[in-house]
Amino acid sequence: MNRLIFASFLLYAASQTGECITGGSEAVAHSRPYMASLQWNGKHECGGFLISKQWVMSAAHCFQDGRTSGFKVVLGAHSLSDAEGTKQTFEATVYNHPKFSISNYDNDIALLKLNKPITDSKAVKPVKFSREADTDPSEPDEVETAGWGSLNNLGGRPDKLQELSITVMKRLLCGRGDYYGIKFTENMLCAADKRKDTCDGDSGGPLLYNDIVVGITSNGGKKCGSTKKPGLYTIISQYTTWIDSTITK
């Protein structure tokens, strides 16, 4: 009887979290040529996105323990497992924001300098990102995200890139005590729809508004698809000065 109950629970949990990313769908192959897969010993762990010929942006919490052994950045991928001729693999130096906070993921942004410039191709191209003077999305704007993160809370991972459209939520709602409370800062926005959310492994990926990256997936993996724990995203326009000073080092 206990096994039957457990099996029923697993089926229910899977049904509550949608099909892909959590509630998304497979992207057209190489339609997002800026996407990066951050891998440790050949295994995808976080996302990222190419912002210039030698720099990738991602989330600081992906490197919170300082782990860089066996770390590679893979660009030009659609399938993680297939030997695609479009793939380019790099080593990278990681620059975490100096004020990143593990307690609430504030300032969750990192810059990765590739060990050599990319070879520009249809499958590998930089994307524009928002600057200090740009207008950020607000409720109820629709935004897009993509990644190779878990399909649901059971941890199943896709082999091919998934994408998702979601809605920016009210800041007052995200800051409520039954949502994120005081952990929700001015450097964050939250976005989700019913059973549509980013999940574990999507961290570091892009949040796009009108084809410009405005946010970085920050808390993918915390109760994916949960109504009161929507996805949190670092607002890139808050970090123009730090980004500029870092990439000119």
C-alpha positions as protocol buffer text, in pm:
chain_id: "A"
residue {
  index: 1
  type: MET
  ca { x: 0 y: 0 z: 0 }
}
residue {
  index: 2
  type: ASN
  ca { x: 279 y: 243 z: 88 }
}
residue {
  index: 3
  type: ARG
  ca { x: 442 y: 186 z: -252 }
}
residue {
  index: 4
  type: LEU
  ca { x: 113 y: 259 z: -425 }
}
residue {
  index: 5
  type: ILE
  ca { x: 69 y: 582 z: -229 }
}
residue {
  index: 6
  type: PHE
  ca { x: 425 y: 690 z: -310 }
}
residue {
  index: 7
  type: ALA
  ca { x: 379 y: 613 z: -681 }
}
residue {
  index: 8
  type: SER
  ca { x: 56 y: 810 z: -686 }
}
residue {
  index: 9
  type: PHE
  ca { x: 234 y: 1104 z: -520 }
}
residue {
  index: 10
  type: LEU
  ca { x: 506 y: 1102 z: -784 }
}
residue {
  index: 11
  type: LEU
  ca { x: 253 y: 1104 z: -1065 }
}
residue {
  index: 12
  type: TYR
  ca { x: 63 y: 1390 z: -902 }
}
residue {
  index: 13
  type: ALA
  ca { x: 378 y: 1596 z: -848 }
}
residue {
  index: 14
  type: ALA
  ca { x: 482 y: 1551 z: -1209 }
}
residue {
  index: 15
  type: SER
  ca { x: 141 y: 1658 z: -1331 }
}
residue {
  index: 16
  type: GLN
  ca { x: 153 y: 1977 z: -1128 }
}
residue {
  index: 17
  type: THR
  ca { x: 469 y: 2116 z: -1282 }
}
residue {
  index: 18
  type: GLY
  ca { x: 408 y: 2115 z: -1655 }
}
residue {
  index: 19
  type: GLU
  ca { x: 621 y: 1959 z: -1926 }
}
residue {
  index: 20
  type: CYS
  ca { x: 936 y: 2163 z: -1989 }
}
residue {
  index: 21
  type: ILE
  ca { x: 1156 y: 2414 z: -1798 }
}
residue {
  index: 22
  type: THR
  ca { x: 832 y: 2386 z: -1602 }
}
residue {
  index: 23
  type: GLY
  ca { x: 549 y: 2446 z: -1843 }
}
residue {
  index: 24
  type: GLY
  ca { x: 752 y: 2552 z: -2149 }
}
residue {
  index: 25
  type: SER
  ca { x: 849 y: 2385 z: -2477 }
}
residue {
  index: 26
  type: GLU
  ca { x: 1154 y: 2292 z: -2683 }
}
residue {
  index: 27
  type: ALA
  ca { x: 1319 y: 2586 z: -2857 }
}
residue {
  index: 28
  type: VAL
  ca { x: 1393 y: 2587 z: -3229 }
}
residue {
  index: 29
  type: ALA
  ca { x: 1749 y: 2459 z: -3256 }
}
residue {
  index: 30
  type: HIS
  ca { x: 2005 y: 2743 z: -3227 }
}
residue {
  index: 31
  type: SER
  ca { x: 1734 y: 3012 z: -3232 }
}
residue {
  index: 32
  type: ARG
  ca { x: 1894 y: 3153 z: -2917 }
}
residue {
  index: 33
  type: PRO
  ca { x: 2263 y: 3160 z: -3018 }
}
residue {
  index: 34
  type: TYR
  ca { x: 2366 y: 3345 z: -2702 }
}
residue {
  index: 35
  type: MET
  ca { x: 2275 y: 3056 z: -2469 }
}
residue {
  index: 36
  type: ALA
  ca { x: 2556 y: 2903 z: -2265 }
}
residue {
  index: 37
  type: SER
  ca { x: 2569 y: 2575 z: -2078 }
}
residue {
  index: 38
  type: LEU
  ca { x: 2793 y: 2590 z: -1770 }
}
residue {
  index: 39
  type: GLN
  ca { x: 2930 y: 2243 z: -1707 }
}
residue {
  index: 40
  type: TRP
  ca { x: 3136 y: 2074 z: -1439 }
}
residue {
  index: 41
  type: ASN
  ca { x: 3311 y: 1756 z: -1553 }
}
residue {
  index: 42
  type: GLY
  ca { x: 3083 y: 1744 z: -1857 }
}
residue {
  index: 43
  type: LYS
  ca { x: 2757 y: 1782 z: -1666 }
}
residue {
  index: 44
  type: HIS
  ca { x: 2526 y: 2083 z: -1712 }
}
residue {
  index: 45
  type: GLU
  ca { x: 2471 y: 2268 z: -1384 }
}
residue {
  index: 46
  type: CYS
  ca { x: 2382 y: 2630 z: -1472 }
}
residue {
  index: 47
  type: GLY
  ca { x: 2298 y: 2852 z: -1764 }
}
residue {
  index: 48
  type: GLY
  ca { x: 2450 y: 3172 z: -1893 }
}
residue {
  index: 49
  type: PHE
  ca { x: 2443 y: 3398 z: -2197 }
}
residue {
  index: 50
  type: LEU
  ca { x: 2705 y: 3548 z: -2426 }
}
residue {
  index: 51
  type: ILE
  ca { x: 2729 y: 3930 z: -2409 }
}
residue {
  index: 52
  type: SER
  ca { x: 3044 y: 3987 z: -2619 }
}
residue {
  index: 53
  type: LYS
  ca { x: 3309 y: 3791 z: -2805 }
}
residue {
  index: 54
  type: GLN
  ca { x: 3483 y: 3693 z: -2482 }
}
residue {
  index: 55
  type: TRP
  ca { x: 3235 y: 3746 z: -2197 }
}
residue {
  index: 56
  type: VAL
  ca { x: 2942 y: 3544 z: -2062 }
}
residue {
  index: 57
  type: MET
  ca { x: 2700 y: 3662 z: -1792 }
}
residue {
  index: 58
  type: SER
  ca { x: 2554 y: 3424 z: -1533 }
}
residue {
  index: 59
  type: ALA
  ca { x: 2455 y: 3396 z: -1165 }
}
residue {
  index: 60
  type: ALA
  ca { x: 2703 y: 3429 z: -878 }
}
residue {
  index: 61
  type: HIS
  ca { x: 2540 y: 3151 z: -674 }
}
residue {
  index: 62
  type: CYS
  ca { x: 2653 y: 2898 z: -936 }
}
residue {
  index: 63
  type: PHE
  ca { x: 3006 y: 2959 z: -802 }
}
residue {
  index: 64
  type: GLN
  ca { x: 2929 y: 3020 z: -434 }
}
residue {
  index: 65
  type: ASP
  ca { x: 3167 y: 2752 z: -312 }
}
residue {
  index: 66
  type: GLY
  ca { x: 3447 y: 2870 z: -539 }
}
residue {
  index: 67
  type: ARG
  ca { x: 3438 y: 2555 z: -746 }
}
residue {
  index: 68
  type: THR
  ca { x: 3612 y: 2595 z: -1081 }
}
residue {
  index: 69
  type: SER
  ca { x: 3782 y: 2256 z: -1112 }
}
residue {
  index: 70
  type: GLY
  ca { x: 3652 y: 2078 z: -1420 }
}
residue {
  index: 71
  type: PHE
  ca { x: 3450 y: 2385 z: -1520 }
}
residue {
  index: 72
  type: LYS
  ca { x: 3378 y: 2461 z: -1888 }
}
residue {
  index: 73
  type: VAL
  ca { x: 3149 y: 2695 z: -2081 }
}
residue {
  index: 74
  type: VAL
  ca { x: 2975 y: 2538 z: -2382 }
}
residue {
  index: 75
  type: LEU
  ca { x: 2826 y: 2765 z: -2651 }
}
residue {
  index: 76
  type: GLY
  ca { x: 2636 y: 2672 z: -2967 }
}
residue {
  index: 77
  type: ALA
  ca { x: 2451 y: 2379 z: -2809 }
}
residue {
  index: 78
  type: HIS
  ca { x: 2093 y: 2268 z: -2859 }
}
residue {
  index: 79
  type: SER
  ca { x: 2132 y: 1908 z: -2744 }
}
residue {
  index: 80
  type: LEU
  ca { x: 2361 y: 1862 z: -2445 }
}
residue {
  index: 81
  type: SER
  ca { x: 2448 y: 1506 z: -2543 }
}
residue {
  index: 82
  type: ASP
  ca { x: 2478 y: 1519 z: -2923 }
}
residue {
  index: 83
  type: ALA
  ca { x: 2816 y: 1590 z: -3080 }
}
residue {
  index: 84
  type: GLU
  ca { x: 2693 y: 1901 z: -3260 }
}
residue {
  index: 85
  type: GLY
  ca { x: 2943 y: 2068 z: -3492 }
}
residue {
  index: 86
  type: THR
  ca { x: 2812 y: 2406 z: -3376 }
}
residue {
  index: 87
  type: LYS
  ca { x: 2947 y: 2368 z: -3023 }
}
residue {
  index: 88
  type: GLN
  ca { x: 3238 y: 2573 z: -2893 }
}
residue {
  index: 89
  type: THR
  ca { x: 3392 y: 2493 z: -2554 }
}
residue {
  index: 90
  type: PHE
  ca { x: 3592 y: 2729 z: -2334 }
}
residue {
  index: 91
  type: GLU
  ca { x: 3763 y: 2760 z: -2001 }
}
residue {
  index: 92
  type: ALA
  ca { x: 3679 y: 3081 z: -1814 }
}
residue {
  index: 93
  type: THR
  ca { x: 3783 y: 3313 z: -1532 }
}
residue {
  index: 94
  type: VAL
  ca { x: 3491 y: 3388 z: -1300 }
}
residue {
  index: 95
  type: TYR
  ca { x: 3415 y: 3730 z: -1150 }
}
residue {
  index: 96
  type: ASN
  ca { x: 3137 y: 3716 z: -891 }
}
residue {
  index: 97
  type: HIS
  ca { x: 2976 y: 4039 z: -773 }
}
residue {
  index: 98
  type: PRO
  ca { x: 3163 y: 4132 z: -452 }
}
residue {
  index: 99
  type: LYS
  ca { x: 2838 y: 4193 z: -261 }
}
residue {
  index: 100
  type: PHE
  ca { x: 2660 y: 3871 z: -356 }
}
residue {
  index: 101
  type: SER
  ca { x: 2462 y: 3746 z: -54 }
}
residue {
  index: 102
  type: ILE
  ca { x: 2401 y: 3373 z: -14 }
}
residue {
  index: 103
  type: SER
  ca { x: 2133 y: 3444 z: 249 }
}
residue {
  index: 104
  type: ASN
  ca { x: 1887 y: 3598 z: 1 }
}
residue {
  index: 105
  type: TYR
  ca { x: 2070 y: 3584 z: -336 }
}
residue {
  index: 106
  type: ASP
  ca { x: 2094 y: 3964 z: -358 }
}
residue {
  index: 107
  type: ASN
  ca { x: 2347 y: 4083 z: -621 }
}
residue {
  index: 108
  type: ASP
  ca { x: 2332 y: 3741 z: -788 }
}
residue {
  index: 109
  type: ILE
  ca { x: 2538 y: 3822 z: -1094 }
}
residue {
  index: 110
  type: ALA
  ca { x: 2867 y: 3689 z: -1232 }
}
residue {
  index: 111
  type: LEU
  ca { x: 3082 y: 3764 z: -1535 }
}
residue {
  index: 112
  type: LEU
  ca { x: 3288 y: 3492 z: -1703 }
}
residue {
  index: 113
  type: LYS
  ca { x: 3586 y: 3583 z: -1922 }
}
residue {
  index: 114
  type: LEU
  ca { x: 3644 y: 3313 z: -2180 }
}
residue {
  index: 115
  type: ASN
  ca { x: 4003 y: 3197 z: -2235 }
}
residue {
  index: 116
  type: LYS
  ca { x: 3974 y: 3302 z: -2601 }
}
residue {
  index: 117
  type: PRO
  ca { x: 3729 y: 3490 z: -2823 }
}
residue {
  index: 118
  type: ILE
  ca { x: 3438 y: 3303 z: -2979 }
}
residue {
  index: 119
  type: THR
  ca { x: 3420 y: 3210 z: -3345 }
}
residue {
  index: 120
  type: ASP
  ca { x: 3113 y: 3399 z: -3462 }
}
residue {
  index: 121
  type: SER
  ca { x: 2851 y: 3176 z: -3628 }
}
residue {
  index: 122
  type: LYS
  ca { x: 2476 y: 3136 z: -3668 }
}
residue {
  index: 123
  type: ALA
  ca { x: 2478 y: 2923 z: -3352 }
}
residue {
  index: 124
  type: VAL
  ca { x: 2706 y: 3147 z: -3142 }
}
residue {
  index: 125
  type: LYS
  ca { x: 2629 y: 3519 z: -3118 }
}
residue {
  index: 126
  type: PRO
  ca { x: 2618 y: 3775 z: -2833 }
}
residue {
  index: 127
  type: VAL
  ca { x: 2290 y: 3923 z: -2711 }
}
residue {
  index: 128
  type: LYS
  ca { x: 2214 y: 4279 z: -2603 }
}
residue {
  index: 129
  type: PHE
  ca { x: 2155 y: 4340 z: -2232 }
}
residue {
  index: 130
  type: SER
  ca { x: 1988 y: 4627 z: -2049 }
}
residue {
  index: 131
  type: ARG
  ca { x: 2177 y: 4930 z: -1924 }
}
residue {
  index: 132
  type: GLU
  ca { x: 2120 y: 5179 z: -1644 }
}
residue {
  index: 133
  type: ALA
  ca { x: 1914 y: 5420 z: -1857 }
}
residue {
  index: 134
  type: ASP
  ca { x: 1691 y: 5149 z: -2007 }
}
residue {
  index: 135
  type: THR
  ca { x: 1334 y: 5077 z: -1902 }
}
residue {
  index: 136
  type: ASP
  ca { x: 1287 y: 4749 z: -1718 }
}
residue {
  index: 137
  type: PRO
  ca { x: 969 y: 4542 z: -1754 }
}
residue {
  index: 138
  type: SER
  ca { x: 698 y: 4563 z: -1490 }
}
residue {
  index: 139
  type: GLU
  ca { x: 368 y: 4393 z: -1415 }
}
residue {
  index: 140
  type: PRO
  ca { x: 199 y: 4267 z: -1636 }
}
residue {
  index: 141
  type: ASP
  ca { x: 469 y: 4263 z: -1908 }
}
residue {
  index: 142
  type: GLU
  ca { x: 548 y: 3931 z: -2075 }
}
residue {
  index: 143
  type: VAL
  ca { x: 910 y: 3816 z: -2068 }
}
residue {
  index: 144
  type: GLU
  ca { x: 1097 y: 3514 z: -2204 }
}
residue {
  index: 145
  type: THR
  ca { x: 1353 y: 3278 z: -2061 }
}
residue {
  index: 146
  type: ALA
  ca { x: 1532 y: 2959 z: -2168 }
}
residue {
  index: 147
  type: GLY
  ca { x: 1747 y: 2682 z: -2024 }
}
residue {
  index: 148
  type: TRP
  ca { x: 1829 y: 2318 z: -1978 }
}
residue {
  index: 149
  type: GLY
  ca { x: 1695 y: 2309 z: -1620 }
}
residue {
  index: 150
  type: SER
  ca { x: 1468 y: 2050 z: -1460 }
}
residue {
  index: 151
  type: LEU
  ca { x: 1131 y: 1982 z: -1619 }
}
residue {
  index: 152
  type: ASN
  ca { x: 965 y: 1953 z: -1278 }
}
residue {
  index: 153
  type: ASN
  ca { x: 1030 y: 1923 z: -905 }
}
residue {
  index: 154
  type: LEU
  ca { x: 1121 y: 1556 z: -947 }
}
residue {
  index: 155
  type: GLY
  ca { x: 1449 y: 1662 z: -1108 }
}
residue {
  index: 156
  type: GLY
  ca { x: 1408 y: 1528 z: -1462 }
}
residue {
  index: 157
  type: ARG
  ca { x: 1640 y: 1719 z: -1697 }
}
residue {
  index: 158
  type: PRO
  ca { x: 1588 y: 1778 z: -2071 }
}
residue {
  index: 159
  type: ASP
  ca { x: 1860 y: 1709 z: -2328 }
}
residue {
  index: 160
  type: LYS
  ca { x: 1749 y: 1991 z: -2558 }
}
residue {
  index: 161
  type: LEU
  ca { x: 1705 y: 2362 z: -2487 }
}
residue {
  index: 162
  type: GLN
  ca { x: 1365 y: 2464 z: -2352 }
}
residue {
  index: 163
  type: GLU
  ca { x: 1203 y: 2808 z: -2361 }
}
residue {
  index: 164
  type: LEU
  ca { x: 920 y: 2978 z: -2178 }
}
residue {
  index: 165
  type: SER
  ca { x: 710 y: 3296 z: -2176 }
}
residue {
  index: 166
  type: ILE
  ca { x: 600 y: 3424 z: -1833 }
}
residue {
  index: 167
  type: THR
  ca { x: 449 y: 3737 z: -1677 }
}
residue {
  index: 168
  type: VAL
  ca { x: 623 y: 3990 z: -1453 }
}
residue {
  index: 169
  type: MET
  ca { x: 448 y: 4007 z: -1116 }
}
residue {
  index: 170
  type: LYS
  ca { x: 373 y: 4303 z: -888 }
}
residue {
  index: 171
  type: ARG
  ca { x: 665 y: 4405 z: -669 }
}
residue {
  index: 172
  type: LEU
  ca { x: 437 y: 4451 z: -368 }
}
residue {
  index: 173
  type: LEU
  ca { x: 317 y: 4095 z: -407 }
}
residue {
  index: 174
  type: CYS
  ca { x: 667 y: 3947 z: -432 }
}
residue {
  index: 175
  type: GLY
  ca { x: 770 y: 4137 z: -119 }
}
residue {
  index: 176
  type: ARG
  ca { x: 478 y: 4011 z: 90 }
}
residue {
  index: 177
  type: GLY
  ca { x: 560 y: 3800 z: 393 }
}
residue {
  index: 178
  type: ASP
  ca { x: 394 y: 3491 z: 246 }
}
residue {
  index: 179
  type: TYR
  ca { x: 602 y: 3528 z: -74 }
}
residue {
  index: 180
  type: TYR
  ca { x: 966 y: 3642 z: -28 }
}
residue {
  index: 181
  type: GLY
  ca { x: 925 y: 3913 z: 236 }
}
residue {
  index: 182
  type: ILE
  ca { x: 1230 y: 4123 z: 317 }
}
residue {
  index: 183
  type: LYS
  ca { x: 1453 y: 3891 z: 112 }
}
residue {
  index: 184
  type: PHE
  ca { x: 1303 y: 4051 z: -201 }
}
residue {
  index: 185
  type: THR
  ca { x: 1522 y: 4355 z: -280 }
}
residue {
  index: 186
  type: GLU
  ca { x: 1526 y: 4641 z: -531 }
}
residue {
  index: 187
  type: ASN
  ca { x: 1778 y: 4440 z: -734 }
}
residue {
  index: 188
  type: MET
  ca { x: 1523 y: 4167 z: -810 }
}
residue {
  index: 189
  type: LEU
  ca { x: 1204 y: 4111 z: -1004 }
}
residue {
  index: 190
  type: CYS
  ca { x: 981 y: 3806 z: -994 }
}
residue {
  index: 191
  type: ALA
  ca { x: 794 y: 3647 z: -1282 }
}
residue {
  index: 192
  type: ALA
  ca { x: 585 y: 3333 z: -1333 }
}
residue {
  index: 193
  type: ASP
  ca { x: 247 y: 3203 z: -1444 }
}
residue {
  index: 194
  type: LYS
  ca { x: 41 y: 2911 z: -1321 }
}
residue {
  index: 195
  type: ARG
  ca { x: 260 y: 2599 z: -1357 }
}
residue {
  index: 196
  type: LYS
  ca { x: 511 y: 2798 z: -1565 }
}
residue {
  index: 197
  type: ASP
  ca { x: 846 y: 2875 z: -1404 }
}
residue {
  index: 198
  type: THR
  ca { x: 1222 y: 2831 z: -1423 }
}
residue {
  index: 199
  type: CYS
  ca { x: 1368 y: 2539 z: -1229 }
}
residue {
  index: 200
  type: ASP
  ca { x: 1689 y: 2377 z: -1101 }
}
residue {
  index: 201
  type: GLY
  ca { x: 1961 y: 2409 z: -1367 }
}
residue {
  index: 202
  type: ASP
  ca { x: 1814 y: 2722 z: -1527 }
}
residue {
  index: 203
  type: SER
  ca { x: 2008 y: 2948 z: -1287 }
}
residue {
  index: 204
  type: GLY
  ca { x: 2225 y: 3202 z: -1465 }
}
residue {
  index: 205
  type: GLY
  ca { x: 2013 y: 3199 z: -1779 }
}
residue {
  index: 206
  type: PRO
  ca { x: 1860 y: 3508 z: -1941 }
}
residue {
  index: 207
  type: LEU
  ca { x: 1528 y: 3683 z: -1890 }
}
residue {
  index: 208
  type: LEU
  ca { x: 1442 y: 3876 z: -2207 }
}
residue {
  index: 209
  type: TYR
  ca { x: 1207 y: 4165 z: -2274 }
}
residue {
  index: 210
  type: ASN
  ca { x: 1173 y: 4283 z: -2636 }
}
residue {
  index: 211
  type: ASP
  ca { x: 1476 y: 4068 z: -2729 }
}
residue {
  index: 212
  type: ILE
  ca { x: 1702 y: 4237 z: -2472 }
}
residue {
  index: 213
  type: VAL
  ca { x: 1825 y: 4052 z: -2164 }
}
residue {
  index: 214
  type: VAL
  ca { x: 1690 y: 4236 z: -1861 }
}
residue {
  index: 215
  type: GLY
  ca { x: 1738 y: 3974 z: -1591 }
}
residue {
  index: 216
  type: ILE
  ca { x: 1938 y: 3671 z: -1475 }
}
residue {
  index: 217
  type: THR
  ca { x: 1761 y: 3361 z: -1345 }
}
residue {
  index: 218
  type: SER
  ca { x: 1851 y: 3362 z: -977 }
}
residue {
  index: 219
  type: ASN
  ca { x: 1650 y: 3115 z: -771 }
}
residue {
  index: 220
  type: GLY
  ca { x: 1564 y: 2841 z: -1022 }
}
residue {
  index: 221
  type: GLY
  ca { x: 1503 y: 2522 z: -826 }
}
residue {
  index: 222
  type: LYS
  ca { x: 1310 y: 2651 z: -525 }
}
residue {
  index: 223
  type: LYS
  ca { x: 964 y: 2492 z: -546 }
}
residue {
  index: 224
  type: CYS
  ca { x: 941 y: 2520 z: -926 }
}
residue {
  index: 225
  type: GLY
  ca { x: 593 y: 2630 z: -1032 }
}
residue {
  index: 226
  type: SER
  ca { x: 486 y: 2718 z: -676 }
}
residue {
  index: 227
  type: THR
  ca { x: 230 y: 3002 z: -665 }
}
residue {
  index: 228
  type: LYS
  ca { x: 397 y: 3184 z: -376 }
}
residue {
  index: 229
  type: LYS
  ca { x: 757 y: 3116 z: -473 }
}
residue {
  index: 230
  type: PRO
  ca { x: 774 y: 3251 z: -830 }
}
residue {
  index: 231
  type: GLY
  ca { x: 1106 y: 3271 z: -1011 }
}
residue {
  index: 232
  type: LEU
  ca { x: 1341 y: 3547 z: -895 }
}
residue {
  index: 233
  type: TYR
  ca { x: 1558 y: 3736 z: -1143 }
}
residue {
  index: 234
  type: THR
  ca { x: 1851 y: 3974 z: -1092 }
}
residue {
  index: 235
  type: ILE
  ca { x: 1783 y: 4310 z: -1264 }
}
residue {
  index: 236
  type: ILE
  ca { x: 2086 y: 4368 z: -1488 }
}
residue {
  index: 237
  type: SER
  ca { x: 2038 y: 4745 z: -1527 }
}
residue {
  index: 238
  type: GLN
  ca { x: 2130 y: 4785 z: -1159 }
}
residue {
  index: 239
  type: TYR
  ca { x: 2486 y: 4674 z: -1233 }
}
residue {
  index: 240
  type: THR
  ca { x: 2601 y: 4884 z: -1530 }
}
residue {
  index: 241
  type: THR
  ca { x: 2897 y: 5039 z: -1345 }
}
residue {
  index: 242
  type: TRP
  ca { x: 3021 y: 4705 z: -1210 }
}
residue {
  index: 243
  type: ILE
  ca { x: 2982 y: 4532 z: -1547 }
}
residue {
  index: 244
  type: ASP
  ca { x: 3172 y: 4806 z: -1730 }
}
residue {
  index: 245
  type: SER
  ca { x: 3455 y: 4811 z: -1477 }
}
residue {
  index: 246
  type: THR
  ca { x: 3488 y: 4432 z: -1478 }
}
residue {
  index: 247
  type: ILE
  ca { x: 3497 y: 4376 z: -1854 }
}
residue {
  index: 248
  type: THR
  ca { x: 3764 y: 4644 z: -1899 }
}
residue {
  index: 249
  type: LYS
  ca { x: 4006 y: 4476 z: -1657 }
}
